[in-house]
Coordinates of C-alpha atoms and ligand atoms in Angstrom, one line a residue:
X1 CA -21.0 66.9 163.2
X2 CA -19.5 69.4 160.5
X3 CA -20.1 73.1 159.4
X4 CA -21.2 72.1 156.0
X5 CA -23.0 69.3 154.0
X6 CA -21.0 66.7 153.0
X7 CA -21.8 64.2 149.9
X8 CA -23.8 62.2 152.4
X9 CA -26.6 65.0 153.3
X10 CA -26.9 65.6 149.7
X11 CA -30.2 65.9 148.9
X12 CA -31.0 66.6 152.6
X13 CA -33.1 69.6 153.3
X14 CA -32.1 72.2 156.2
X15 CA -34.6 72.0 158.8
X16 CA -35.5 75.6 159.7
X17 CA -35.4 77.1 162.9
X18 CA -38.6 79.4 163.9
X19 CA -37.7 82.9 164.6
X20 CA -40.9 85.6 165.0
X21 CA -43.5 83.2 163.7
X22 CA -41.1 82.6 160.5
X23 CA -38.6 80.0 159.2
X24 CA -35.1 81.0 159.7
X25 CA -31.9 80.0 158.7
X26 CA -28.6 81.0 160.9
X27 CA -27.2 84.3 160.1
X28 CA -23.9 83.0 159.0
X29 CA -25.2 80.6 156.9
X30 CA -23.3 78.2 159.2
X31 CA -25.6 74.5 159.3
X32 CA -24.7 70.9 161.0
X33 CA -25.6 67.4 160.8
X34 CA -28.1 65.7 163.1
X35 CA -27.1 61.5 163.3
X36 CA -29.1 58.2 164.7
X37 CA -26.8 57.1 167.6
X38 CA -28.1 53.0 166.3
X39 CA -26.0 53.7 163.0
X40 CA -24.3 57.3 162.2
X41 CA -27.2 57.9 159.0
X42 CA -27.7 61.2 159.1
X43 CA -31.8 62.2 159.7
X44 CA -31.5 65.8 159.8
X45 CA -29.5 69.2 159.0
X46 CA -30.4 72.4 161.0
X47 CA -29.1 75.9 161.2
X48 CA -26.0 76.3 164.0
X49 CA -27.3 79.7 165.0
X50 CA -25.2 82.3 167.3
X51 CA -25.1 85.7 168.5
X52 CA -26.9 87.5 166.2
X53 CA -29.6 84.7 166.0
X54 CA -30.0 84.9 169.6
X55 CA -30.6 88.5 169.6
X56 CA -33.3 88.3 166.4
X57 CA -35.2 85.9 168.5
X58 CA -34.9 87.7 171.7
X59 CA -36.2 90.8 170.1
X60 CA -39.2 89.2 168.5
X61 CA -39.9 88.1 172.1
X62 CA -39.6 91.5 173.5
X63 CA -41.8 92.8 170.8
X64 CA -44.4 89.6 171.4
X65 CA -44.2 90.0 174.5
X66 CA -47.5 92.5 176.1
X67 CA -49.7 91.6 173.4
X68 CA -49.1 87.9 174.8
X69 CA -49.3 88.7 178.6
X70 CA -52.7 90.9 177.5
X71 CA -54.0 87.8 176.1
X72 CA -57.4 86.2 178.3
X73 CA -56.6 82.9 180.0
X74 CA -58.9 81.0 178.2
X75 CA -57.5 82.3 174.6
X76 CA -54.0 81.4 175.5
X77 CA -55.8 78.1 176.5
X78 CA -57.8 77.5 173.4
X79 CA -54.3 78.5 171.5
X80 CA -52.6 75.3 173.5
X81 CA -55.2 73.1 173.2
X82 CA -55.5 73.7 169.3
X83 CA -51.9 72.9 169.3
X84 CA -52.2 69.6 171.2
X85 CA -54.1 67.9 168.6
X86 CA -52.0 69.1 166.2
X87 CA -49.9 67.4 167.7
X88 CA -51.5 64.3 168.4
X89 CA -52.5 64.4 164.7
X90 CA -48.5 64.3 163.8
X91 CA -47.6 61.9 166.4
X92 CA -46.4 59.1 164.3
X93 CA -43.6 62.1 162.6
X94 CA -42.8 63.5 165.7
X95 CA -42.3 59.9 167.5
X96 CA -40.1 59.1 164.0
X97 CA -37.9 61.9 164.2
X98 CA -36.9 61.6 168.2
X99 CA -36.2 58.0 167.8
X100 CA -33.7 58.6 165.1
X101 CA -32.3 61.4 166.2
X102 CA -32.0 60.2 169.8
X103 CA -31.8 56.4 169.5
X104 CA -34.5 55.5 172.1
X105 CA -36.7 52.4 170.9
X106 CA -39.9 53.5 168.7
X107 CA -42.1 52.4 172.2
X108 CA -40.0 54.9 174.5
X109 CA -40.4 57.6 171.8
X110 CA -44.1 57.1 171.9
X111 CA -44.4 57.3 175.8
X112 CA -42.3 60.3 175.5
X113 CA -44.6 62.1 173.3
X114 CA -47.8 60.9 174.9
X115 CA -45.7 62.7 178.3
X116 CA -45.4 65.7 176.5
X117 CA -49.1 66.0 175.3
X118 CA -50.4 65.2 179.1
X119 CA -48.3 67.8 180.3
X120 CA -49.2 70.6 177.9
X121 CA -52.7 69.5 178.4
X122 CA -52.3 70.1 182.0
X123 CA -50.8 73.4 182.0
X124 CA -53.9 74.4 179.2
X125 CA -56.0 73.9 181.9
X126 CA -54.4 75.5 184.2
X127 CA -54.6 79.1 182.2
X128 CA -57.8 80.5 183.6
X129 CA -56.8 78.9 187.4
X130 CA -53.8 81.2 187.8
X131 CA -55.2 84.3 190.6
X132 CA -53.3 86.9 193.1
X133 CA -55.2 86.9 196.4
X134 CA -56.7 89.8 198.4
X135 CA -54.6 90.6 201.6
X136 CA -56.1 91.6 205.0
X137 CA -54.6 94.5 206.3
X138 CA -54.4 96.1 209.5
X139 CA -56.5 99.4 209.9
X140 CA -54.0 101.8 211.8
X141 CA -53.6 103.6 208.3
X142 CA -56.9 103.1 207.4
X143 CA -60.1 101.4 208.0
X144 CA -60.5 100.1 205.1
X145 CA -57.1 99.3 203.7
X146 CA -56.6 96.5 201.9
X147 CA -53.5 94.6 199.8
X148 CA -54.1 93.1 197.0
X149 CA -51.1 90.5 195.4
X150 CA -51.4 90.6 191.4
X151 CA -49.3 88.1 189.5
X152 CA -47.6 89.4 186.5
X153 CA -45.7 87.8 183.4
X154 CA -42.1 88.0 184.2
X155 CA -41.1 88.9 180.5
X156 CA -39.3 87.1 177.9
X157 CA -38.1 83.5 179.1
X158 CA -35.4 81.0 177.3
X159 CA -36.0 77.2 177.8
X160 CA -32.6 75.4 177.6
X161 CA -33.0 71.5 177.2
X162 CA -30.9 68.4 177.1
X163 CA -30.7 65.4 174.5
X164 CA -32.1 62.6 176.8
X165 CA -35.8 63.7 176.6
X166 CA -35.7 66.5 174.5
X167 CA -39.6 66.7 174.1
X168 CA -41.0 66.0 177.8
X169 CA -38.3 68.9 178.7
X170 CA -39.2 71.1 176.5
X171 CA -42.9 70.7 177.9
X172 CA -42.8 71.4 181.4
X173 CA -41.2 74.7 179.8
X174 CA -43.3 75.9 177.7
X175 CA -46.6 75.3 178.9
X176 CA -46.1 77.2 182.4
X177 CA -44.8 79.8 180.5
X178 CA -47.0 80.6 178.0
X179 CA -49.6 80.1 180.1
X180 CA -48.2 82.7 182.5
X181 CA -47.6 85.5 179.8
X182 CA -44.2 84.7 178.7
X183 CA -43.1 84.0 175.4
X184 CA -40.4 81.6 175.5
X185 CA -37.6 80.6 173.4
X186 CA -36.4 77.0 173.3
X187 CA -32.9 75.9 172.5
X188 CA -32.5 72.7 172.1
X189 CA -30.0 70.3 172.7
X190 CA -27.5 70.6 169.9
X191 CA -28.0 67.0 169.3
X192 CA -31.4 66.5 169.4
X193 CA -33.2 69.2 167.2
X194 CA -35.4 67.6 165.1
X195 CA -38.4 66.8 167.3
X196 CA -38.4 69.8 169.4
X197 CA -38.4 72.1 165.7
X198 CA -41.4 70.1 164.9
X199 CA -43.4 70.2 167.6
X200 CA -43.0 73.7 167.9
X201 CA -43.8 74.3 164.5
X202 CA -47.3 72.8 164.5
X203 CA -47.6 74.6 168.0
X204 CA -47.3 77.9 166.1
X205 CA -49.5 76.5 163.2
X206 CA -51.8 76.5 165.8
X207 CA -52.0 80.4 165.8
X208 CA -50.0 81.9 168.2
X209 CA -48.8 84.8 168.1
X210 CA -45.5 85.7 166.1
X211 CA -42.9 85.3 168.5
X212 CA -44.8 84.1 171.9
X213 CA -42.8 80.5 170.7
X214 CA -39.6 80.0 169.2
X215 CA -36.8 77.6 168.4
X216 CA -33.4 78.4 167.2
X217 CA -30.5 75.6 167.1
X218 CA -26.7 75.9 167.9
X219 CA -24.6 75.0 170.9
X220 CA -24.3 76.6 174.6
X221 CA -21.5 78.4 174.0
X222 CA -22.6 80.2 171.0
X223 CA -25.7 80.5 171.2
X224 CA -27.4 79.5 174.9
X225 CA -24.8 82.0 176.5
X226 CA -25.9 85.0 174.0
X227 CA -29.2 84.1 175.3
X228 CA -29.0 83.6 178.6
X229 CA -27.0 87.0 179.3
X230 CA -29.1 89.2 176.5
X231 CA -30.6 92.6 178.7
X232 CA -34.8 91.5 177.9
X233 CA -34.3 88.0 178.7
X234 CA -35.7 87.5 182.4
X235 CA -36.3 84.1 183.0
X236 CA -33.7 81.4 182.1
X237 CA -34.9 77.9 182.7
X238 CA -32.1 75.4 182.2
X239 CA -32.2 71.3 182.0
X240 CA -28.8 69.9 182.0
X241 CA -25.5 69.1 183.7
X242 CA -24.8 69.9 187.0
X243 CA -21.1 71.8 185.3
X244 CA -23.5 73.5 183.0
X245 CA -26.0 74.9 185.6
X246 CA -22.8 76.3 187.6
X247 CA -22.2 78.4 184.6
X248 CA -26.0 79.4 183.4
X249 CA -26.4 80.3 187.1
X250 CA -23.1 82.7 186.8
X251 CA -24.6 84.4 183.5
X252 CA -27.9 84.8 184.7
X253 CA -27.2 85.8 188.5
X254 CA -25.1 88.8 187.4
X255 CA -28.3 90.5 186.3
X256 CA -30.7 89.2 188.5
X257 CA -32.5 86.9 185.8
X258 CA -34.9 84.7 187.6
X259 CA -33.1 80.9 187.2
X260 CA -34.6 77.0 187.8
X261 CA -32.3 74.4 187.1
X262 CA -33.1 71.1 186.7
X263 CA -29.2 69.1 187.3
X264 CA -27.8 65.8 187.2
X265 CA -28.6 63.3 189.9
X266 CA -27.7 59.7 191.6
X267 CA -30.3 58.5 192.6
X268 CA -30.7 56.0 195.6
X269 CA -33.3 52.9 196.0
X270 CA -33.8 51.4 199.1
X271 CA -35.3 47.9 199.6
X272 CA -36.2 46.9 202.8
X273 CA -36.9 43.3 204.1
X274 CA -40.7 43.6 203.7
X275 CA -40.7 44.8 200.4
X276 CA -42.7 43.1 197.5
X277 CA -39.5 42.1 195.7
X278 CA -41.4 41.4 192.8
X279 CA -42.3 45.0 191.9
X280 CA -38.8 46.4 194.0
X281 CA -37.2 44.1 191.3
X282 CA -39.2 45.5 188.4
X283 CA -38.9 49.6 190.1
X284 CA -34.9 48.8 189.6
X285 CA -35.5 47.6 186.0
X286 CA -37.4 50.1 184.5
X287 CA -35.8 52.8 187.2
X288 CA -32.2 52.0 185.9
X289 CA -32.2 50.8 182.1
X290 CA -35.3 52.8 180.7
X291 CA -33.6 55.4 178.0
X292 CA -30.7 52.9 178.1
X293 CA -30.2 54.5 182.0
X294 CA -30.0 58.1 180.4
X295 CA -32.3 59.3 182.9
X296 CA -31.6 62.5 185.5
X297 CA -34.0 60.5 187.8
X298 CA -32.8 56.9 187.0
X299 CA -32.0 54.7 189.6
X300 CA -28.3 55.1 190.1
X301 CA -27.2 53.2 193.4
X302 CA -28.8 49.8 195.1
X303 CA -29.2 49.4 198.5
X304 CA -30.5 46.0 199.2
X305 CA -31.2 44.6 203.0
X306 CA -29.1 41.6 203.7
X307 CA -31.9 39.5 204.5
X308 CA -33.3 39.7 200.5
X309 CA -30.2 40.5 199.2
X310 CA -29.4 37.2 197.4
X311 CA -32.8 36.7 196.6
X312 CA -33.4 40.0 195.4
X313 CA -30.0 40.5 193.0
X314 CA -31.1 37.1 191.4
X315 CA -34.5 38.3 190.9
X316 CA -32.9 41.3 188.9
X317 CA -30.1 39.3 187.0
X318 CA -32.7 36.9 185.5
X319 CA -34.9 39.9 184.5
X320 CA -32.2 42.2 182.8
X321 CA -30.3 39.1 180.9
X322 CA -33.8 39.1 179.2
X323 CA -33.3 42.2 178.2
X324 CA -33.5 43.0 174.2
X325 CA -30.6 45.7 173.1
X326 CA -31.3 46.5 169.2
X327 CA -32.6 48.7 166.5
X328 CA -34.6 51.6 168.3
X329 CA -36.3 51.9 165.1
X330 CA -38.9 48.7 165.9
X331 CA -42.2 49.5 165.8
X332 CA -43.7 50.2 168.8
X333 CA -46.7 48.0 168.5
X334 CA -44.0 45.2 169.3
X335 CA -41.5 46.7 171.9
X336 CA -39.7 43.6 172.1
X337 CA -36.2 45.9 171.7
X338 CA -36.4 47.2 175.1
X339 CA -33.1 49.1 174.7
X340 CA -31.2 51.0 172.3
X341 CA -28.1 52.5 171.8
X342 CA -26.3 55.2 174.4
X343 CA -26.7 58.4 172.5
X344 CA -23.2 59.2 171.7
X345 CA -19.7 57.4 171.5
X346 CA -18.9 60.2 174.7
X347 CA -21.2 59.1 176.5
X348 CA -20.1 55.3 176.1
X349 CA -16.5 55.7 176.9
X350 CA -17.3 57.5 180.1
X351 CA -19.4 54.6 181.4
X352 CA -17.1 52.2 180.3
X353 CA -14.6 54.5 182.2
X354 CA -16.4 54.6 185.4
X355 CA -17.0 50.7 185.3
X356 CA -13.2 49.8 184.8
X357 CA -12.5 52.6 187.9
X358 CA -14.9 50.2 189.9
X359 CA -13.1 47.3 188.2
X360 CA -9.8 47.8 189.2
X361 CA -10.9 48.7 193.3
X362 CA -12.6 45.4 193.8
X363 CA -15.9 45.5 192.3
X364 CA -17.7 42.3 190.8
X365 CA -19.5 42.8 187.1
X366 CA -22.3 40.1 187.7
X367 CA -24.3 40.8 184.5
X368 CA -22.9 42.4 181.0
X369 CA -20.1 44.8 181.4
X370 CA -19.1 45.1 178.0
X371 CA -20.3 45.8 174.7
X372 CA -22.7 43.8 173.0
X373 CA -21.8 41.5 169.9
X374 CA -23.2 42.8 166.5
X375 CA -24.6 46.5 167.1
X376 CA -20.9 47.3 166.0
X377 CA -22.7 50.8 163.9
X378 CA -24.0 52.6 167.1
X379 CA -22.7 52.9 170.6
X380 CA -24.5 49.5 172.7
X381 CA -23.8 48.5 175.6
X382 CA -25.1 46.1 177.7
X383 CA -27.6 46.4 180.8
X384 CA -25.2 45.6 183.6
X385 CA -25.2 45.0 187.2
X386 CA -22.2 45.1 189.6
X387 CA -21.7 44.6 192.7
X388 CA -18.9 44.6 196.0
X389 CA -18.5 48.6 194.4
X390 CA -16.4 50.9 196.8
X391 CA -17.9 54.3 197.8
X392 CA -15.0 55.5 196.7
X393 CA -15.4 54.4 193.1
X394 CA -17.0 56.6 190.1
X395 CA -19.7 54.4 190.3
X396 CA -20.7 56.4 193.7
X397 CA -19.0 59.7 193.6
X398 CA -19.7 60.6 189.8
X399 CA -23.2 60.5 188.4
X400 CA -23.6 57.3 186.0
X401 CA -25.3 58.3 182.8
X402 CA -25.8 55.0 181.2
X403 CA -27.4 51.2 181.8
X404 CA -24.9 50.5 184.8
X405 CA -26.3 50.0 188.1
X406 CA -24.2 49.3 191.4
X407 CA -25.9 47.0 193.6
X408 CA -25.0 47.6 197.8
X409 CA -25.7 45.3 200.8
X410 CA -27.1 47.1 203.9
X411 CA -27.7 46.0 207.1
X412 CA -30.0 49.2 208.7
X413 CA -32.2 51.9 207.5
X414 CA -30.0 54.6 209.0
X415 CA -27.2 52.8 207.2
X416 CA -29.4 53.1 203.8
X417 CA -30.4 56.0 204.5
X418 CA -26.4 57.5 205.5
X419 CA -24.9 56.3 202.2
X420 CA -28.1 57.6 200.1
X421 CA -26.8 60.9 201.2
X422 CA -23.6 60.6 200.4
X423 CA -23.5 62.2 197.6
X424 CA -23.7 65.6 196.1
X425 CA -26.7 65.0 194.5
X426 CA -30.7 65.2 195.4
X427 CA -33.0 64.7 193.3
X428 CA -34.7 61.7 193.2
X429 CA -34.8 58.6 195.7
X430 CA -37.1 55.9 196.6
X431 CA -37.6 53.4 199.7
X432 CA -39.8 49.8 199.3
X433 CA -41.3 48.9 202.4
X434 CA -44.9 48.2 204.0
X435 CA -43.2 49.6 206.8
X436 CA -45.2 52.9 207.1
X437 CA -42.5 54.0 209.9
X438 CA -39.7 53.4 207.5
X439 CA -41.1 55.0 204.4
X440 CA -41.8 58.2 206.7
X441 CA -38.3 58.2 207.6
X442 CA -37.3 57.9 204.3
X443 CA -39.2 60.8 203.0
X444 CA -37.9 63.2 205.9
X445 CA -34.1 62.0 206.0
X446 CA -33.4 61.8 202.4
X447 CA -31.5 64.4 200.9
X448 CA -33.7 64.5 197.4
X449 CA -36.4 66.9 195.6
X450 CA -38.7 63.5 195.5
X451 CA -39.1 60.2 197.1
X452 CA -41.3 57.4 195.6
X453 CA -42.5 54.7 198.0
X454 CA -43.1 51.6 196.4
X455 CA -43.2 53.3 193.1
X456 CA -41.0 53.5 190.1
X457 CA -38.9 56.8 189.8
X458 CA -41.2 59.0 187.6
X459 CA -41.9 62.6 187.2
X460 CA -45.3 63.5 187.5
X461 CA -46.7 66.5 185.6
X462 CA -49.3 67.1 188.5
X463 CA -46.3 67.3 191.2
X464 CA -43.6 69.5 191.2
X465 CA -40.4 68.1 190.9
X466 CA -36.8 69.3 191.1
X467 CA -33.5 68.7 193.5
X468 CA -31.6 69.9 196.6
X469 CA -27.5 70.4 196.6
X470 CA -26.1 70.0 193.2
X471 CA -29.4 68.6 191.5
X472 CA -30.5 71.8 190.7
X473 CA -33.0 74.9 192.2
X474 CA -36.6 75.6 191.7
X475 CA -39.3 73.0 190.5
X476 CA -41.1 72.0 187.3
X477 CA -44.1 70.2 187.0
X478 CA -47.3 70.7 188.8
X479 CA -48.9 74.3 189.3
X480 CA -46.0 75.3 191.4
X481 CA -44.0 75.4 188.1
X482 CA -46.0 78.5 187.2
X483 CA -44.8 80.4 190.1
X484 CA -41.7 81.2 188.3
X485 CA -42.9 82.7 185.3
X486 CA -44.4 84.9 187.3
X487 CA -43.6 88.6 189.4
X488 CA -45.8 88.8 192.5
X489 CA -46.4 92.7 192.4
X490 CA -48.4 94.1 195.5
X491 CA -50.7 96.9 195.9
X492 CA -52.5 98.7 198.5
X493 CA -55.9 100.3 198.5
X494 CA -56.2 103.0 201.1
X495 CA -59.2 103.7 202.9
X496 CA -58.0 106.7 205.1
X497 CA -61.0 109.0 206.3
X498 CA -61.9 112.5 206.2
Ligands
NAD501 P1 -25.6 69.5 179.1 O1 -25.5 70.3 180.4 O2 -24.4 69.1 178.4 O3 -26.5 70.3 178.1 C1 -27.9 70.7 178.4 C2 -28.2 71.9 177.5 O4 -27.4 73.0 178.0 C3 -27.9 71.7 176.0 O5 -28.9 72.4 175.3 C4 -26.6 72.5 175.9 O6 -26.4 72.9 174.6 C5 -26.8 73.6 176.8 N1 -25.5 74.2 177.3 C6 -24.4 73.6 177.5 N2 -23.5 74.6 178.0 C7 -24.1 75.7 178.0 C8 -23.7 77.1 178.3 N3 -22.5 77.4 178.7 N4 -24.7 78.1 178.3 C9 -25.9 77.8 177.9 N5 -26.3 76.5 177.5 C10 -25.4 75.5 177.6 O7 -26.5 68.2 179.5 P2 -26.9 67.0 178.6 O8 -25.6 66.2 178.4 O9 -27.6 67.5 177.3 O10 -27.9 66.2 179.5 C11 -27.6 65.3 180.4 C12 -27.6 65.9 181.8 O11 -28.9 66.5 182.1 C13 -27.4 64.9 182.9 O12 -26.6 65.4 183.9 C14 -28.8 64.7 183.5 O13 -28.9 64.2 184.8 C15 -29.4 66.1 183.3 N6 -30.8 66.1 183.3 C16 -31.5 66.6 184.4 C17 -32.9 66.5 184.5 C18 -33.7 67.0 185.6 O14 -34.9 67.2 185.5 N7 -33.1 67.3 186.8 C19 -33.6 65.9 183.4 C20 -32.9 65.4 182.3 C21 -31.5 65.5 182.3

């Protein structure tokens, strides 16, 4: 990444941010290179906005802002839904532009967008559906006394989202809040612009209001921190890190900002003896190596029952050796490449890292383990699959962003169920059983925002979904996401006599 254009963006056009319903360039002048993890091409060159950036956008927000939350429900609705097929008119673009810039095969891209349009659609919907309630009181101050809860627009909110599904992140954002009154302004990850600019750009085209959505580009330092801790920003929602929601929490808590954060995670999967191994075996496929395993929610840590344990990691090994790793660029009416590369040469070395930490205390690598042979240009790495991994080892204690997946033996639920909670994550977690006495345990002992029984890790727009201990705080998804765009604001109606 570099300040300025070298002789390879030549010719390369800055993609603009959106800053009050206009294009914008950083106020420095200051731009950076966007790059295809499969082979270091640069796709795209946006602005590396800071301070003063931040504070443009904010106050187009502030200014946006009451003529947004006076909007009627079914306006802001009919704004989002004219957006949406914008959208689904510009699919193919959009789908281009994440692939490259994020290196997840054409087919992944494609269910990525399709994810985002569902869940804006949803929260459209859901505009007119919002409603306070009216609050019996008691009549010792007055007969007819009665409370009524309105549910106001928190004000001007900034979206903060990470490189492994820039889109579907972005979503669950924006639609609760501009449904709720709030305009919203999105910063992207710094490495995956491109799509988000885009799709808020034709959301815009759709006519909404100057500043009620914007996008500016840069890195959290620079830019997400003036953001975060700028006087009219009062809702910060944050999709990261667990390091990095430590310190948005710290910014945003020392004036009272209202703050969800959606964190890191390690999540367990827990097949019993009854389960359909089959489908358990194809859950701990998809759960672990969709994204190439850069999932918050991916299946992190294995624990197998003794009984199916042989049959079981077989079962798996002979599905992920089948595994394609290639050019995410495929089309997507042939998704033979099932995986592409790790986003960035970081992110590589730390799995490779945590692997050789396993390595070195005993564990077994039983599939891959290395990178592949002639993807030398972008940062492969195999699917792999170990097993006889220590708790002590990274594999366990640190969260594993990439295609690596520790398989344990257990011999008991509560054993399953003690070493899924050791850790000091909860977000996701699932349990395979017919065993409706086991699954219930499951859901009540598990330390996690979500548990999936019999069902591959996936976060439903229609649910809300979020994590306990260092996973995070709040939820998005479902209705319940709407709650925290907005103030609950009582009132009471006197009906004193005489
Ligand atoms: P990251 O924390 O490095 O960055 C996330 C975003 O925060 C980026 O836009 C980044 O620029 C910004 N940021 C970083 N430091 C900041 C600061 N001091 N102030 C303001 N903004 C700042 O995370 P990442 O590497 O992009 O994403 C991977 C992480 O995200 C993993 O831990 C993953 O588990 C997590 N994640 C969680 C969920 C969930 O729903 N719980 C979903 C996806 C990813």
């Amino acid at each position: 990444m570099t300040q300025t254009a070298n002789a390879q963006t030549q010719g390369t056009q800055t993609t603009p941010m959106l800053i009050g319903g206009r294009p914008a360039y950083s106020s420095t002048g200051r731009i950076y290179e966007v790059r295809n993890p499969a082979n270091g091409q640069v796709v795209g060159i946006v602005p590396q906005a800071t301070v003063e950036d931040a504070n443009r956008a904010v106050e187009a927000a502030q200014a946006a802002f009451r003529g947004w939350a006076e909007t009627s429900p079914d306006d802001r609705a009919e704004l989002l839904f004219k957006g949406i097929e914008l959208l689904k008119q510009n699919e193919k673009e959009i789908v281009r532009l994440l692939s490259q810039e994020q290196g997840k095969p054409v087919f992944e891209a494609k269910g990525e967008v399709h994810h985002l349009i569902h869940g804006l659609t949803f929260y459209a919907g859901l505009s007119s559906k919002i409603r306070g309630a009216e609050v019996p009181l008691p009549p010792a101050m007055g007969k007819y006394s009665y409370g009524v809860l309105f549910r106001r627009p928190v004000g001007v909110a900034v979206g903060i989202t990470p490189w492994n599904f820039p889109l579907t992140l972005m979503g669950t954002k924006v639609g609760p809040a501009l449904i709720a009154g709030c305009p919203i302004i999105i910063k992207p990850a710094q490495t995956t612009p491109l799509a988000t600019l885009r799709v808020i750009e034709l959301l815009n085209e759709a006519g909404l209001p100057p500043g009620v959505l914007q996008c500016v580009t840069g890195s959290g330092s620079e830019l997400g921190e003036p953001l975060i801790t700028h006087p009219a920003v009062r809702r910060v929602a944050l999709t990261g890190s667990s390091n990095t929601g430590r310190r948005v929490m710290e910014l945003a808590g020392r004036d009272f900002k209202r703050v969800t954060l959606e964190l890191g995670g390690s999540d367990p999967m827990i097949v019993c003896p009854d389960a359909n191994l089959k489908a358990a075996i194809n859950g701990a496929m998809v759960g672990r190596f969709w994204n190439a395993g850069q999932q918050c929610l991916a299946v992190k840590r294995l624990y197998v029952f003794e009984e199916v344990y042989e049959e079981f990691l077989s079962g798996l090994i002979d599905k992920v050796s089948r595994y394609e790793l290639g050019d995410p660029s495929t089309p997507a009416e042939k998704p033979k490449v099932r995986m592409g590369p790790l986003h960035a040469e970081f992110q590589r070395r730390e799995i490779e890292e945590q692997l050789a930490d396993a390595v070195a205390k005993g564990a077994k690598v039983v599939l891959g383990g290395k990178r592949p042979e002639g993807l030398d240009q972008g940062f492969y790495f195999e699917p792999t699959i170990v097993t006889d991994v220590p708790e002590d080892s990274r594999l366990v204690t640190e969260e594993v962003f990439g295609p690596v997946l520790p398989v344990f033996r257990v011999k008991t639920l509560d054993e399953a169920i003690q070493k899924a909670n050791n850790s000091p994550w909860g977000l996701g977690s699932s349990i395979w059983t017919n065993n409706m006495i086991w699954a219930n345990k499951a859901v009540r002992e598990i330390e996690a925002g979500v548990t999936w029984i019999n069902m591959i890790h996936y976060g439903y727009d229609e649910l809300p979904f979020g994590g306990v201990k260092a996973s995070g705080l709040g939820r998005e998804h479902g209705p319940e996401a709407v709650d925290y765009y907005l103030e609950d604001k009582g009132a009471v109606f006197g009906g004193l006599e005489g």
